[in-house]
Coordinates of N, CA and C and ligand atoms in Angstrom, one line a residue:
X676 N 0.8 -1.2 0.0 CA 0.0 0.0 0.0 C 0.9 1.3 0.0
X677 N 0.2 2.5 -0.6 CA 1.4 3.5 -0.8 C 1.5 4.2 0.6
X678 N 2.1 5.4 0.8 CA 2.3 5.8 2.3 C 0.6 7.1 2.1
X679 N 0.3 7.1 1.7 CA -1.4 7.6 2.0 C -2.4 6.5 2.2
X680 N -3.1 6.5 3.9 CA -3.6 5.9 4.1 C -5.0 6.3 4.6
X681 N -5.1 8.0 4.0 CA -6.7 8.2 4.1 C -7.1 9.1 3.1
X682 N -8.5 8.8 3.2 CA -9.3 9.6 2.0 C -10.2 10.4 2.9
X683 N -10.3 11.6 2.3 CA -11.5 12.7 3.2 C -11.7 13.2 2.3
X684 N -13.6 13.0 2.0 CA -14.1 13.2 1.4 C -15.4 14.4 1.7
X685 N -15.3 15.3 1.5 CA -16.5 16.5 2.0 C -17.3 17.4 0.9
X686 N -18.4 17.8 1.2 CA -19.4 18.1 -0.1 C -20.5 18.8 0.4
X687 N -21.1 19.8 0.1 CA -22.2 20.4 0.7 C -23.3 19.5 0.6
X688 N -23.8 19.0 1.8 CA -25.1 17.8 1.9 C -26.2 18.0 0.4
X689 N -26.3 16.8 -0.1 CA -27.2 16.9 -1.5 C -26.3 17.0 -2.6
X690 N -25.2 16.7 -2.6 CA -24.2 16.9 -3.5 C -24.3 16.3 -4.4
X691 N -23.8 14.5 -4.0 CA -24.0 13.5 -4.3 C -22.4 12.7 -3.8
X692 N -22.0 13.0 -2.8 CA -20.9 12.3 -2.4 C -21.2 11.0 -1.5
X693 N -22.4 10.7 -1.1 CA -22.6 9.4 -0.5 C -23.0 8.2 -2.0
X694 N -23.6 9.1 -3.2 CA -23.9 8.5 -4.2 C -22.4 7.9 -5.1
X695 N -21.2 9.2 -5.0 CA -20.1 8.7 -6.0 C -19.5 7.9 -4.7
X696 N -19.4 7.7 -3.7 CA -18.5 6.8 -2.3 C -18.7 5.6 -2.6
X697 N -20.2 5.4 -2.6 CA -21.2 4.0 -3.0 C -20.5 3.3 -4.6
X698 N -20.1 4.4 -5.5 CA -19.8 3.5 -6.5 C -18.1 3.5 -6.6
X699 N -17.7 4.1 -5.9 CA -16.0 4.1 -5.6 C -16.1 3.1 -5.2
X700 N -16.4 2.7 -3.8 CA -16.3 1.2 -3.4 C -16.6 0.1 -4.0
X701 N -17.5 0.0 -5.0 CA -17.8 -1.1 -5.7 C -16.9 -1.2 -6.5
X702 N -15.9 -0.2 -7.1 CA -14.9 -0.4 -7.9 C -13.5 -0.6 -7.4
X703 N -13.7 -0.5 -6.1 CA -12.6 -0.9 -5.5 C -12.9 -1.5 -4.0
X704 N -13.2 -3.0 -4.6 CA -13.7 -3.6 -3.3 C -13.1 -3.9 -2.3
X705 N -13.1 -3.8 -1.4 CA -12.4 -4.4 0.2 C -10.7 -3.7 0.0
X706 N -10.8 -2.3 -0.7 CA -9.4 -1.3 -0.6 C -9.9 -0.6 0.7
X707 N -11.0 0.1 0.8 CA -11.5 1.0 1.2 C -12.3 0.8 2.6
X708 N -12.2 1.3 3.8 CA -13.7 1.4 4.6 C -13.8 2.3 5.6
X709 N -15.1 2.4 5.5 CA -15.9 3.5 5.5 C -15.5 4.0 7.4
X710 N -15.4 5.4 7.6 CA -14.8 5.5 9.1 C -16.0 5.5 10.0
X711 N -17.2 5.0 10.5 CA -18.4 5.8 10.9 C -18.3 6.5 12.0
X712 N -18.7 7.4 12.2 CA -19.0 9.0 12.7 C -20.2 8.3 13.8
X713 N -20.1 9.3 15.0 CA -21.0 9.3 16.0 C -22.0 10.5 15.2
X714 N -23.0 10.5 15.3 CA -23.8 11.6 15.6 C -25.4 11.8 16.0
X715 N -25.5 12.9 16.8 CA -26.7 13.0 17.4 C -27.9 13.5 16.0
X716 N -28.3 13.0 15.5 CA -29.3 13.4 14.3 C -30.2 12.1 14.3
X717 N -31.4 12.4 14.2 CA -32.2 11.2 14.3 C -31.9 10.3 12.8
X718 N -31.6 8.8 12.8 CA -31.5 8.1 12.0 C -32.9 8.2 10.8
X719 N -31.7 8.0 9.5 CA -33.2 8.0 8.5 C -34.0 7.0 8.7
X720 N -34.9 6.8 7.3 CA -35.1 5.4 6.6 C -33.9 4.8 6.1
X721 N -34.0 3.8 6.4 CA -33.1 2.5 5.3 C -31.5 2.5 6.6
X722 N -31.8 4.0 6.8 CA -30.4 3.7 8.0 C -30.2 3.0 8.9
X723 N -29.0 2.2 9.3 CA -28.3 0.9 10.2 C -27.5 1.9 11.4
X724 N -27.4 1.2 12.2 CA -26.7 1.8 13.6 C -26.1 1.6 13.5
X725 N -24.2 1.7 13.6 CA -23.2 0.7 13.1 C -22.3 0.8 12.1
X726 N -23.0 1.1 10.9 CA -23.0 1.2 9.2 C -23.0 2.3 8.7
X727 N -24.2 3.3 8.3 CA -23.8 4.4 8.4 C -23.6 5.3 9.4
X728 N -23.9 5.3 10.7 CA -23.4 6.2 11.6 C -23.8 5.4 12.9
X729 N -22.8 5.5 14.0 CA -22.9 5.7 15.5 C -24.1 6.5 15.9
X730 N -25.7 5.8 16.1 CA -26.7 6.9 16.6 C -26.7 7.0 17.8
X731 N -26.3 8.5 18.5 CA -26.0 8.2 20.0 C -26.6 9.5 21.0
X732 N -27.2 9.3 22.1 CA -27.7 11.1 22.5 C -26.6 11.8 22.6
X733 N -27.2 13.2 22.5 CA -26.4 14.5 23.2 C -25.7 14.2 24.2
X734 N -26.4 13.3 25.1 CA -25.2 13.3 26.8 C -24.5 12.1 26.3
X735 N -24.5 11.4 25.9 CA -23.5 10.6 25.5 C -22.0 11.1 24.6
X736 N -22.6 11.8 24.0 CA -21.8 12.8 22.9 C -20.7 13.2 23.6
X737 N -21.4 14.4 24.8 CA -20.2 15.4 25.1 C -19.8 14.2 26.3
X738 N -20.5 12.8 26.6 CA -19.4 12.3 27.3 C -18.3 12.2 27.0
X739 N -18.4 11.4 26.1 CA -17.5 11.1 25.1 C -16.3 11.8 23.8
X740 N -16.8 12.9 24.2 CA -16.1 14.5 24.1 C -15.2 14.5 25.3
X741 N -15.9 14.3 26.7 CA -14.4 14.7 27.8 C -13.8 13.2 27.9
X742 N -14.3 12.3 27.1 CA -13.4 11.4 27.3 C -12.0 11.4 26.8
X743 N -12.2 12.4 25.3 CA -11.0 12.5 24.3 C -11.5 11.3 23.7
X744 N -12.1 11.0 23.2 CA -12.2 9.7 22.3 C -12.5 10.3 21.0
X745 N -12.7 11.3 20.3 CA -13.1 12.0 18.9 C -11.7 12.3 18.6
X746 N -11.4 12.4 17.2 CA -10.1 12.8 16.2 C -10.8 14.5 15.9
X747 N -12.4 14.4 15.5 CA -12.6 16.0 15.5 C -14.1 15.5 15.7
X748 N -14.8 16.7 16.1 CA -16.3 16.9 16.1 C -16.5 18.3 16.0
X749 N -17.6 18.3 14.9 CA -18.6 19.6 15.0 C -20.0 19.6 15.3
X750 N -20.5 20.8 16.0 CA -21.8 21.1 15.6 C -22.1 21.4 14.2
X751 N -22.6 20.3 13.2 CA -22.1 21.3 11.6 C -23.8 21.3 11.6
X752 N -24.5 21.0 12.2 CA -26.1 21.9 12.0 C -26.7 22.2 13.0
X753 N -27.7 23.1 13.3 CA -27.8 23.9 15.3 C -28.4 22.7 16.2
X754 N -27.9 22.5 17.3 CA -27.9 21.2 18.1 C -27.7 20.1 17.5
X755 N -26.8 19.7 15.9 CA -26.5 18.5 15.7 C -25.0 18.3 15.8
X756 N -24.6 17.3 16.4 CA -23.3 16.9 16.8 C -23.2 15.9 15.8
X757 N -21.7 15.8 15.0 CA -21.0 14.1 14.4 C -19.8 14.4 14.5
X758 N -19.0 13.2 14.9 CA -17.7 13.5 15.5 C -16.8 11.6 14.8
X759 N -15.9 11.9 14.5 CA -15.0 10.8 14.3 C -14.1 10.3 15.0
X760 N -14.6 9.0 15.3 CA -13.7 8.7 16.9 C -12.3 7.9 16.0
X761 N -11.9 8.1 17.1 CA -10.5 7.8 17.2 C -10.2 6.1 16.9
X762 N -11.3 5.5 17.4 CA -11.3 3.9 17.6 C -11.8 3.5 16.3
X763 N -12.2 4.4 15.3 CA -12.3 3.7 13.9 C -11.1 4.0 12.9
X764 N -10.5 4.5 13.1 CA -8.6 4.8 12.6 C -8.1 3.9 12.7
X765 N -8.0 3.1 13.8 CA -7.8 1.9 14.4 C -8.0 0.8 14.0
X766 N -9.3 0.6 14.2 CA -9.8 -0.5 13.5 C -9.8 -0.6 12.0
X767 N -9.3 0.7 11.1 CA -9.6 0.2 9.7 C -8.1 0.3 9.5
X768 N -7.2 0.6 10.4 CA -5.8 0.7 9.7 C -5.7 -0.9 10.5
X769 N -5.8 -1.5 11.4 CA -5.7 -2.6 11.3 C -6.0 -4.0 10.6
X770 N -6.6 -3.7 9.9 CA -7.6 -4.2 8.8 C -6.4 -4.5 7.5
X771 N -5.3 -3.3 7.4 CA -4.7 -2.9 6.3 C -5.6 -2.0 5.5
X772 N -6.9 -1.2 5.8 CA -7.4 -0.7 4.1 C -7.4 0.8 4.2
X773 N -7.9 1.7 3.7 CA -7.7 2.7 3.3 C -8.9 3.4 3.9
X774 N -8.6 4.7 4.9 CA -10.3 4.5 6.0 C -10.6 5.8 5.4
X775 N -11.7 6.2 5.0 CA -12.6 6.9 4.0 C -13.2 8.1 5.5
X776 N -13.0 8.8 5.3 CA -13.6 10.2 6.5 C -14.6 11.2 5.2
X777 N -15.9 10.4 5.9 CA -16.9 11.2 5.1 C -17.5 12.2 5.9
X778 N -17.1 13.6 5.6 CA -17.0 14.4 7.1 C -17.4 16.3 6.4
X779 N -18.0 16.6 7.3 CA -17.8 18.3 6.9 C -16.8 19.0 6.3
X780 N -17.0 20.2 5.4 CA -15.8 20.8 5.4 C -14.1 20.8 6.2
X781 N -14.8 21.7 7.5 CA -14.2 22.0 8.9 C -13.8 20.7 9.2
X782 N -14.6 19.7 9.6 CA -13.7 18.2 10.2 C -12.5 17.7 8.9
X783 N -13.0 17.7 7.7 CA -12.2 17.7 6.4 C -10.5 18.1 6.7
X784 N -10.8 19.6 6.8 CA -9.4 20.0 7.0 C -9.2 20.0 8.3
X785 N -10.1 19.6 9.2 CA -9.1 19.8 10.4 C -8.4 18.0 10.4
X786 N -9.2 17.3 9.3 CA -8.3 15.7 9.7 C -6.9 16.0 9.0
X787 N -7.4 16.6 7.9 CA -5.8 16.7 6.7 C -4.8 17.1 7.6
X788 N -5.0 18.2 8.5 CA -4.3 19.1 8.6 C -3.7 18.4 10.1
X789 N -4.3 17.3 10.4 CA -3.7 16.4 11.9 C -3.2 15.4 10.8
X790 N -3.3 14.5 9.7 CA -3.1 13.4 9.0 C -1.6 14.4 7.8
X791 N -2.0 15.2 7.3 CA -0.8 16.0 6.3 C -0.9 14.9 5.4
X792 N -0.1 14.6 5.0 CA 0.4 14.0 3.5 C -0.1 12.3 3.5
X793 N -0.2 11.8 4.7 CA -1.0 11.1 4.8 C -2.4 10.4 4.5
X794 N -2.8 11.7 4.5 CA -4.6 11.6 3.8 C -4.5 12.5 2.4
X795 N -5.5 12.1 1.3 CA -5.7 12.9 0.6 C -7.3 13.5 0.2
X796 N -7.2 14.7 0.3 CA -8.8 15.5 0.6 C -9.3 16.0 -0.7
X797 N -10.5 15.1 -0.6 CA -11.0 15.4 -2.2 C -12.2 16.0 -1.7
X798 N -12.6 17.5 -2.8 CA -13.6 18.2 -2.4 C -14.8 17.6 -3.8
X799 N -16.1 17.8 -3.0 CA -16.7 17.4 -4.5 C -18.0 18.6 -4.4
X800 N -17.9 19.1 -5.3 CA -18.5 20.3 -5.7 C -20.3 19.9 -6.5
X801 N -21.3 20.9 -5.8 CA -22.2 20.7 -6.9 C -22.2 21.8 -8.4
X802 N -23.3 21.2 -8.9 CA -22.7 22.5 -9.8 C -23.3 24.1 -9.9
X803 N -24.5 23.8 -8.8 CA -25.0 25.2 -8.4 C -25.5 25.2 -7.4
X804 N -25.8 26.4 -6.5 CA -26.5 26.1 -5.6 C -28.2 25.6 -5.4
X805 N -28.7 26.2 -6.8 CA -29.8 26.0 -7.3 C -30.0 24.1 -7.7
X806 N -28.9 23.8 -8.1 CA -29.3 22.4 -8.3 C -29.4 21.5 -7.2
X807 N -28.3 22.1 -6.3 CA -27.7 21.3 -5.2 C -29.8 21.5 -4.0
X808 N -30.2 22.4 -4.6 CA -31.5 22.3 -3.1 C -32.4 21.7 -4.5
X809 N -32.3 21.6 -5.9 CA -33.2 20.2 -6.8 C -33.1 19.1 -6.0
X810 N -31.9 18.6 -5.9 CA -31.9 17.4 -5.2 C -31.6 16.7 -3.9
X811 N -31.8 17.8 -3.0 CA -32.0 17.6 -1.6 C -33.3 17.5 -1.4
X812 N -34.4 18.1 -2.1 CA -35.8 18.3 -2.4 C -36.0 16.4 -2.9
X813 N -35.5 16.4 -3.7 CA -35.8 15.1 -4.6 C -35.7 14.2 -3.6
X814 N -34.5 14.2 -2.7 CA -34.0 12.8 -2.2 C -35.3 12.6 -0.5
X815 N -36.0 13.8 -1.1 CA -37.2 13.7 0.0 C -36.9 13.4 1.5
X816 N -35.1 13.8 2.4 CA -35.0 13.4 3.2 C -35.2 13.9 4.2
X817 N -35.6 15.8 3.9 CA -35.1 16.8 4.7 C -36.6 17.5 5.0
X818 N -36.6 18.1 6.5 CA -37.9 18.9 6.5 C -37.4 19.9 6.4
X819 N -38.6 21.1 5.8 CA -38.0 22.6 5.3 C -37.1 23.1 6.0
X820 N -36.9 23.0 7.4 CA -35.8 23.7 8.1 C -35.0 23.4 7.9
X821 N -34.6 21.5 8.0 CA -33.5 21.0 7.8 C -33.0 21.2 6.2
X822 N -33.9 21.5 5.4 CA -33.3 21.8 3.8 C -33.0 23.1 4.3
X823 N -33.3 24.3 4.7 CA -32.8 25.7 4.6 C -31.8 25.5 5.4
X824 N -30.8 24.8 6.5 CA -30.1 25.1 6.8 C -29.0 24.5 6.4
X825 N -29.2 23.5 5.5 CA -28.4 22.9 4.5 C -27.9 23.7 3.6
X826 N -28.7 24.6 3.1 CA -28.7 25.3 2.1 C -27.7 26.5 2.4
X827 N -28.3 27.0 3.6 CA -27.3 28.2 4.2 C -26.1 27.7 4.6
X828 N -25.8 27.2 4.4 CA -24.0 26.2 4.8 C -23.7 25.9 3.9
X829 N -24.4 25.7 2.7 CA -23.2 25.5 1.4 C -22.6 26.4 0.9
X830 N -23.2 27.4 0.9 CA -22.2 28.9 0.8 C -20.6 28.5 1.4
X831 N -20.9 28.9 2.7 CA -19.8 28.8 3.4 C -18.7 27.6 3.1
X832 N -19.8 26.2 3.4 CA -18.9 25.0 2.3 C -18.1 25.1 1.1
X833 N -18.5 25.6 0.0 CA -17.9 26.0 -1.2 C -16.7 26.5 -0.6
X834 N -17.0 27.7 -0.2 CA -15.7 28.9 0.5 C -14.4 27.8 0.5
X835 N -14.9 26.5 1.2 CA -13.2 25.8 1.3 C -12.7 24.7 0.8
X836 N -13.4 25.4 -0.9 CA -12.9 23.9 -1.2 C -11.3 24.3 -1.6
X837 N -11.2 25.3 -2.0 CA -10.0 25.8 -2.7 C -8.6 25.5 -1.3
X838 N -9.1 24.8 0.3 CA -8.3 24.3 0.9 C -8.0 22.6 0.8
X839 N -8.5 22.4 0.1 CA -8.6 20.7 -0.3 C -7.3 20.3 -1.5
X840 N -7.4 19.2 -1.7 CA -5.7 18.6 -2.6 C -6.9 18.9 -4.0
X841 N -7.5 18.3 -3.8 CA -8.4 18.3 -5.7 C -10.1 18.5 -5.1
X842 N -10.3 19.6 -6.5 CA -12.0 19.6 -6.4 C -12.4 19.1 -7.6
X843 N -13.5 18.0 -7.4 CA -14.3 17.1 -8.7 C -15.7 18.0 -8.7
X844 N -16.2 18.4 -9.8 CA -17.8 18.7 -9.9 C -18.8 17.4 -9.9
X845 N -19.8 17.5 -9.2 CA -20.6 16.4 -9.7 C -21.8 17.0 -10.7
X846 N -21.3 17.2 -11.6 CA -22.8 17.5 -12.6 C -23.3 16.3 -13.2
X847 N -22.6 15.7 -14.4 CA -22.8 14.5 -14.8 C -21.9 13.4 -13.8
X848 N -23.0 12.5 -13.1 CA -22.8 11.6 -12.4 C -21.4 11.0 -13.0
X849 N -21.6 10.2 -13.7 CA -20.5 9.2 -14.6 C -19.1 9.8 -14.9
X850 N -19.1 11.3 -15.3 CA -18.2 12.2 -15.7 C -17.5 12.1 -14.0
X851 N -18.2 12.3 -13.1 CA -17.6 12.7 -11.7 C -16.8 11.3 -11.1
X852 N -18.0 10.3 -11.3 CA -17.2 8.8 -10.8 C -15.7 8.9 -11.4
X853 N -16.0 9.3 -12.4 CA -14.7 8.7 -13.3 C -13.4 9.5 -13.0
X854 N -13.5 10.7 -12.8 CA -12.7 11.9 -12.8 C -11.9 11.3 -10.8
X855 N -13.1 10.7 -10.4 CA -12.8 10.6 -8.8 C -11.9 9.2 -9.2
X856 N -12.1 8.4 -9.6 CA -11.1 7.3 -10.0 C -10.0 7.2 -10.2
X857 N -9.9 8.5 -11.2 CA -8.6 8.3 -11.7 C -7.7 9.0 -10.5
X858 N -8.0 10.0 -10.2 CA -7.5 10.8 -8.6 C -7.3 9.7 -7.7
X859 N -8.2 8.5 -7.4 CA -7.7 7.5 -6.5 C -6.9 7.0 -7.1
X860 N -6.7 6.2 -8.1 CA -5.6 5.5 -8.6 C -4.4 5.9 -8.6
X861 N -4.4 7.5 -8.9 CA -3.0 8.1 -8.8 C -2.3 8.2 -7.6
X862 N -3.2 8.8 -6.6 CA -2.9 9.3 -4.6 C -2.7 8.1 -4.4
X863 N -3.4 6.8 -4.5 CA -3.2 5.7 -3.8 C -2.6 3.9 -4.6
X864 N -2.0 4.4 -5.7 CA -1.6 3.8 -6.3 C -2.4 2.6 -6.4
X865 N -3.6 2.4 -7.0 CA -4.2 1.4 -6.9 C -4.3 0.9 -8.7
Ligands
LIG1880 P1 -24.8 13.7 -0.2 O1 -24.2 12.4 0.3 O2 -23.7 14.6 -0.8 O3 -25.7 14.5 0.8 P2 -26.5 12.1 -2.0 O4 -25.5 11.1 -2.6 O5 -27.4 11.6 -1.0 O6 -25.7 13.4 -1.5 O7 -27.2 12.7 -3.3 C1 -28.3 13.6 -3.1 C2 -29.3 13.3 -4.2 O8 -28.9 13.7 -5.5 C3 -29.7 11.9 -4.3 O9 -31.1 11.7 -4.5 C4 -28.9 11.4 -5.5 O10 -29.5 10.3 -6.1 C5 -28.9 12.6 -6.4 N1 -27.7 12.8 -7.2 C6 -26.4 12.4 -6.9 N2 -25.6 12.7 -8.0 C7 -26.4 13.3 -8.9 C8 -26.1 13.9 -10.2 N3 -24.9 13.9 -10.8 N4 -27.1 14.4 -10.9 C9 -28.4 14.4 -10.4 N5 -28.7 13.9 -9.2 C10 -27.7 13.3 -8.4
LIG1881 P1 -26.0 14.0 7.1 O1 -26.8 14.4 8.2 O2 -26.5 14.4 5.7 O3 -25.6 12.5 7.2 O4 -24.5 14.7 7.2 C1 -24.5 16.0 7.4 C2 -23.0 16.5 7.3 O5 -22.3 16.0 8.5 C3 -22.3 16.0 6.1 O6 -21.6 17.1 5.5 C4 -21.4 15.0 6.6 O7 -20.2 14.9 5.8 C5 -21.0 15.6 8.0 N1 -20.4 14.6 8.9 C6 -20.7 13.3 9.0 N2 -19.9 12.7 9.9 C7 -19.1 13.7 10.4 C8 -18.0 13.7 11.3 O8 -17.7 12.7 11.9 N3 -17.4 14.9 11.5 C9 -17.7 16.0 10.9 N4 -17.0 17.1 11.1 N5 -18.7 16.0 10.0 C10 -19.4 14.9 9.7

């Protein structure tokens, strides 16, 4: 394996970065796995405890906060906590694979910037902001508040991508997989 042994991946919610991750992995099976995140946000449909995220309360959170067990945590929406613990670093670098930090902006560079040359931070961009609330609307997940506060953070989101190693657009799906491929094969010599 080459001496980069993480991927951080960050996107203004509704992007489609859980959509190109899903097909990264299939194209590179059992390289990759996924780091999961604690956070206090009520679990969707179709969501696993475990799998896609650690669902855990608030007082558990900031326990777990003075315990020092998180690598970074934000509030990245008003009273929502997700934080990457330390004990999934662990477990996927003992594994040997390549641990994937699907993470906000802010957590983004604040891992790069604890990880350096180590991780490689790929930003993935929508292609408007107008499209980006099309399909946060579409994926039917969000109630109006939680779409407008999505919405009001991608601003700010955008702002950093130009701190990231590479920014991919996702306009055309397929164009994006591909473009994100070849960027993994090169960083991680696969
Ligand atoms: P994120 O993980 O960034 O919040 P998702 O992967 O859940 O975003 O994608 C948000 C919605 O947009 C989903 O309904 C998904 O099917 C759709 N989507 C993803 N990529 C594209 C694209 N290139 N064009 C149109 N819709 C897309
Ligand atoms: P969602 O609620 O749509 O699953 O995620 C909302 C946002 O929280 C996304 O931008 C996602 O990347 C981010 N996020 C998920 N886990 C973490 C984490 O562990 N740390 C940080 N800083 N952000 C996270």
């Amino acid at each position: 394996m080459s001496a980069i042994s993480s991927l951080i991946i960050s996107a203004p919610s509704g992007t489609g970065k859980t959509t190109i991750l899903n097909r990264l992995f299939e194209i590179f099976p059992e390289k990759f796995s996924f780091s999961v995140s604690a956070t206090t946000r009520k679990k969707r449909e179709g969501e696993e405890d475990g799998k896609h995220y650690y669902f855990i309360s608030e007082e558990e959170f900031k326990e777990r906060i003075l315990q020092g067990d998180f690598l970074e945590y934000e509030n990245v929406y008003e009273g929502l906590f997700y934080g990457t613990l330390k004990s999934e670093t662990e477990r996927i670098n003992s594994e040997g694979r390549i641990a994937v930090f699907d993470v906000d902006v802010k957590g983004g560079i604040n891992i790069k910037t604890q990880l350096k040359d180590n991780a490689f931070a790929l930003f993935i961009m929508p292609p408007s902001v107008e499209e980006l609330k099309k399909r946060l609307v579409n994926r039917k997940t969000e109630d109006e508040n939680s779409l407008q506060q999505r919405l009001l953070r991608a601003e700010m989101e955008i702002s950093y991508a130009e701190k990231f190693d590479n920014v991919v657009v996702n306009d055309d799906l397929e164009k994006a997989v591909s473009e994100c491929k070849k960027l993994i094969e090169e960083k991680f010599a696969l």
